[in-house]
Amino acid sequence: MSLRDVPWKEPHMQDDMTSPGGEVTRDEDLLARVASGDERAFETLYGRFAVAVRAFVRARVPDTGMAEEVCADVWLGCWRSARAFRGDAKVLSWLLGIAKRQITMRVRRARPNVTALDDAPEPRDDGPSPETAVLSETGMDDLTALLRRLPVELVETATLAWLHGLPYRQIASLLDMPEGTVKSRVSRARRLLRVQLNQQDDADGKER
């Protein structure tokens, strides 16, 4: 498969591959199918994670054209290197690791429009989880909308932790920061999200 053969469709969040029992195919199983040359599995994996990969890259590569090139390289790398996946991290972590390496290579070439990883945007778990409350009472779209209102340095960390379920250790590795910083950012994001929810509840109460 060449680069022009990669299925660059608009990413979507809906899975279209299920197991015989009707369950959504696991990410790891999809990647195993990609390793065996299954293009439909590749399209499904792309549909699941293209948005996350693109956001990760765009936060570090301001130039739109260059960011798209990096994203293309990530998915081409996924197709070519799927057999190398050892299963010791989540599939998204593995994909973002590819993205990180691609960006680092471009930084080393001293391309002027690329932001170094250390300059890119930068989570203590206490009390009930407001993100869980949002998901149980409303849904993923509502949580995503609330996350966008957070300070920019918290959005990526909270998104990786809450929407994609990455462990703090993997987030710290991907974002080049101490695990303690990841925990403090998630904690701060949680507090701010709780404030947003309380304000929303107060507004709903006044409307009644």
CSV table of C-alpha atoms in Angstrom, one decimal:
chain,number,residue,atom,x,y,z
A,1,MET,CA,0.0,0.0,0.0
A,2,SER,CA,1.4,3.4,-1.0
A,3,LEU,CA,0.6,6.7,0.6
A,4,ARG,CA,-1.9,7.6,-2.0
A,5,ASP,CA,-3.7,4.3,-1.2
A,6,VAL,CA,-4.3,5.3,2.4
A,7,PRO,CA,-8.1,5.9,2.9
A,8,TRP,CA,-8.1,9.6,3.7
A,9,LYS,CA,-11.8,9.9,4.5
A,10,GLU,CA,-13.2,12.4,6.9
A,11,PRO,CA,-12.7,10.8,10.4
A,12,HIS,CA,-15.8,9.7,12.2
A,13,MET,CA,-16.4,8.5,15.7
A,14,GLN,CA,-18.6,5.6,14.8
A,15,ASP,CA,-17.2,2.1,14.6
A,16,ASP,CA,-18.3,0.0,11.6
A,17,MET,CA,-16.6,-3.3,12.6
A,18,THR,CA,-18.1,-5.7,15.1
A,19,SER,CA,-17.3,-9.1,16.3
A,20,PRO,CA,-19.6,-12.1,15.4
A,21,GLY,CA,-21.4,-11.5,18.7
A,22,GLY,CA,-22.2,-7.9,17.7
A,23,GLU,CA,-19.6,-6.3,20.0
A,24,VAL,CA,-17.4,-3.5,18.8
A,25,THR,CA,-14.0,-4.9,17.7
A,26,ARG,CA,-11.2,-4.0,20.2
A,27,ASP,CA,-8.5,-1.6,19.1
A,28,GLU,CA,-5.8,-4.2,19.6
A,29,ASP,CA,-7.7,-6.7,17.4
A,30,LEU,CA,-8.1,-4.1,14.7
A,31,LEU,CA,-4.4,-3.4,14.7
A,32,ALA,CA,-3.7,-7.1,14.4
A,33,ARG,CA,-5.9,-7.2,11.3
A,34,VAL,CA,-4.1,-4.2,9.9
A,35,ALA,CA,-0.8,-6.1,10.4
A,36,SER,CA,-2.2,-8.9,8.2
A,37,GLY,CA,-3.2,-6.3,5.5
A,38,ASP,CA,-6.9,-5.8,6.3
A,39,GLU,CA,-7.8,-2.4,4.8
A,40,ARG,CA,-11.2,-2.3,6.3
A,41,ALA,CA,-9.7,-2.7,9.8
A,42,PHE,CA,-7.3,0.1,8.9
A,43,GLU,CA,-10.2,2.4,7.8
A,44,THR,CA,-12.0,1.6,11.1
A,45,LEU,CA,-9.0,2.4,13.2
A,46,TYR,CA,-8.5,5.6,11.3
A,47,GLY,CA,-12.1,6.5,12.0
A,48,ARG,CA,-11.6,6.0,15.7
A,49,PHE,CA,-8.4,7.9,16.2
A,50,ALA,CA,-7.9,10.3,13.3
A,51,VAL,CA,-9.3,13.2,15.3
A,52,ALA,CA,-7.1,12.5,18.3
A,53,VAL,CA,-4.0,12.1,16.1
A,54,ARG,CA,-4.7,15.3,14.2
A,55,ALA,CA,-5.3,17.3,17.4
A,56,PHE,CA,-2.0,16.0,18.9
A,57,VAL,CA,-0.1,17.0,15.8
A,58,ARG,CA,-1.8,20.4,15.3
A,59,ALA,CA,-0.9,21.4,18.9
A,60,ARG,CA,2.7,21.0,17.9
A,61,VAL,CA,2.8,21.9,14.2
A,62,PRO,CA,1.2,25.2,13.5
A,63,ASP,CA,1.6,25.0,9.8
A,64,THR,CA,-1.5,23.3,8.4
A,65,GLY,CA,0.1,21.7,5.4
A,66,MET,CA,3.0,20.4,7.4
A,67,ALA,CA,0.6,19.0,10.0
A,68,GLU,CA,-1.3,17.2,7.4
A,69,GLU,CA,1.9,15.7,6.1
A,70,VAL,CA,2.8,14.5,9.6
A,71,CYS,CA,-0.7,13.0,10.0
A,72,ALA,CA,-0.3,11.2,6.7
A,73,ASP,CA,3.1,9.8,7.8
A,74,VAL,CA,1.5,8.6,11.1
A,75,TRP,CA,-1.1,6.6,9.3
A,76,LEU,CA,1.4,5.3,6.8
A,77,GLY,CA,3.6,4.3,9.7
A,78,CYS,CA,0.6,2.6,11.3
A,79,TRP,CA,0.0,0.5,8.2
A,80,ARG,CA,3.7,-0.4,7.8
A,81,SER,CA,4.5,-1.0,11.4
A,82,ALA,CA,1.4,-2.6,12.8
A,83,ARG,CA,3.2,-5.9,13.3
A,84,ALA,CA,5.6,-4.2,15.7
A,85,PHE,CA,2.8,-3.4,18.2
A,86,ARG,CA,3.6,-5.4,21.3
A,87,GLY,CA,0.4,-4.7,23.2
A,88,ASP,CA,2.2,-3.0,26.2
A,89,ALA,CA,0.4,0.3,25.6
A,90,LYS,CA,-3.0,1.4,24.3
A,91,VAL,CA,-3.3,1.6,20.5
A,92,LEU,CA,-3.8,5.4,20.8
A,93,SER,CA,-0.6,5.7,22.8
A,94,TRP,CA,1.2,3.8,20.1
A,95,LEU,CA,-0.2,6.0,17.4
A,96,LEU,CA,0.7,9.2,19.2
A,97,GLY,CA,4.2,7.8,19.8
A,98,ILE,CA,4.6,7.5,16.0
A,99,ALA,CA,3.3,11.1,15.7
A,100,LYS,CA,5.8,12.3,18.3
A,101,ARG,CA,8.7,10.7,16.5
A,102,GLN,CA,7.6,12.2,13.2
A,103,ILE,CA,7.4,15.6,14.8
A,104,THR,CA,10.8,15.2,16.5
A,105,MET,CA,12.4,14.3,13.2
A,106,ARG,CA,11.1,17.5,11.7
A,107,VAL,CA,12.2,19.6,14.6
A,108,ARG,CA,15.7,18.2,14.2
A,109,ARG,CA,15.6,19.4,10.6
A,110,ALA,CA,15.1,22.8,12.0
A,111,ARG,CA,12.0,23.5,10.0
A,112,PRO,CA,11.0,27.1,11.2
A,113,ASN,CA,7.3,26.6,11.6
A,114,VAL,CA,7.4,23.6,13.9
A,115,THR,CA,7.0,24.0,17.6
A,116,ALA,CA,9.4,21.9,19.7
A,117,LEU,CA,7.7,19.3,21.8
A,118,ASP,CA,8.9,20.9,25.0
A,119,ASP,CA,7.2,24.2,24.0
A,120,ALA,CA,3.8,22.5,23.3
A,121,PRO,CA,0.8,22.9,25.5
A,122,GLU,CA,1.0,21.0,28.7
A,123,PRO,CA,-3.5,15.9,36.0
A,124,ARG,CA,-4.5,14.1,41.8
A,125,ASP,CA,-7.7,12.3,41.8
A,126,ASP,CA,-10.0,13.5,44.5
A,127,GLY,CA,-13.7,13.3,45.1
A,128,PRO,CA,-16.5,12.2,42.7
A,129,SER,CA,-15.6,12.3,39.1
A,130,PRO,CA,-17.4,15.1,37.2
A,131,GLU,CA,-16.5,13.7,33.8
A,132,THR,CA,-18.1,10.4,34.8
A,133,ALA,CA,-21.2,12.4,35.9
A,134,VAL,CA,-21.4,14.1,32.5
A,135,LEU,CA,-21.1,10.9,30.6
A,136,SER,CA,-23.7,9.1,32.7
A,137,GLU,CA,-26.2,12.0,32.6
A,138,THR,CA,-25.6,13.3,29.1
A,139,GLY,CA,-23.0,11.9,26.8
A,140,MET,CA,-19.6,12.2,25.1
A,141,ASP,CA,-20.5,15.2,23.1
A,142,ASP,CA,-21.4,17.2,26.2
A,143,LEU,CA,-18.1,16.2,27.9
A,144,THR,CA,-16.2,17.2,24.8
A,145,ALA,CA,-18.0,20.6,24.7
A,146,LEU,CA,-17.2,21.2,28.4
A,147,LEU,CA,-13.5,20.3,27.8
A,148,ARG,CA,-13.2,22.9,25.1
A,149,ARG,CA,-14.0,25.6,27.7
A,150,LEU,CA,-11.0,24.6,29.9
A,151,PRO,CA,-7.7,26.5,29.6
A,152,VAL,CA,-5.8,25.4,26.6
A,153,GLU,CA,-3.0,23.8,28.5
A,154,LEU,CA,-5.4,21.4,30.2
A,155,VAL,CA,-7.5,20.4,27.3
A,156,GLU,CA,-5.1,17.9,25.7
A,157,THR,CA,-4.2,16.2,29.0
A,158,ALA,CA,-7.8,15.8,30.1
A,159,THR,CA,-8.9,14.6,26.7
A,160,LEU,CA,-6.2,11.9,26.7
A,161,ALA,CA,-7.1,10.9,30.3
A,162,TRP,CA,-10.9,11.0,30.1
A,163,LEU,CA,-12.0,10.5,26.5
A,164,HIS,CA,-9.3,8.1,25.5
A,165,GLY,CA,-8.6,6.5,28.9
A,166,LEU,CA,-4.8,6.6,28.7
A,167,PRO,CA,-2.9,6.0,31.9
A,168,TYR,CA,-1.0,8.9,33.4
A,169,ARG,CA,2.3,7.2,32.8
A,170,GLN,CA,1.6,7.0,29.0
A,171,ILE,CA,0.3,10.6,28.9
A,172,ALA,CA,3.5,11.8,30.6
A,173,SER,CA,5.6,10.0,28.1
A,174,LEU,CA,3.6,11.4,25.1
A,175,LEU,CA,3.6,15.0,26.4
A,176,ASP,CA,7.2,15.0,27.7
A,177,MET,CA,6.3,16.0,31.2
A,178,PRO,CA,6.6,14.4,34.7
A,179,GLU,CA,3.8,12.1,35.7
A,180,GLY,CA,3.1,14.4,38.6
A,181,THR,CA,2.4,17.3,36.2
A,182,VAL,CA,-0.1,15.1,34.4
A,183,LYS,CA,-1.9,14.3,37.6
A,184,SER,CA,-2.0,17.9,38.7
A,185,ARG,CA,-3.4,19.0,35.4
A,186,VAL,CA,-6.1,16.4,35.5
A,187,SER,CA,-6.9,17.4,39.0
A,188,ARG,CA,-7.2,21.1,38.0
A,189,ALA,CA,-9.3,20.2,35.0
A,190,ARG,CA,-11.6,18.1,37.2
A,191,ARG,CA,-12.1,21.0,39.6
A,192,LEU,CA,-12.8,23.4,36.8
A,193,LEU,CA,-15.2,21.0,35.2
A,194,ARG,CA,-17.0,20.6,38.5
A,195,VAL,CA,-17.4,24.4,38.6
A,196,GLN,CA,-18.8,24.4,35.1
A,197,LEU,CA,-21.3,21.7,36.1
A,198,ASN,CA,-22.4,23.6,39.2
A,199,GLN,CA,-22.9,26.8,37.2
A,200,GLN,CA,-24.9,24.8,34.6
A,201,ASP,CA,-27.1,23.3,37.3
A,202,ASP,CA,-27.7,26.8,38.9
A,203,ALA,CA,-28.7,28.2,35.5
A,204,ASP,CA,-31.1,25.3,34.9
A,205,GLY,CA,-32.6,25.9,38.3
A,206,LYS,CA,-33.2,29.6,37.6
A,207,GLU,CA,-34.9,28.7,34.3
A,208,ARG,CA,-37.3,26.6,36.2
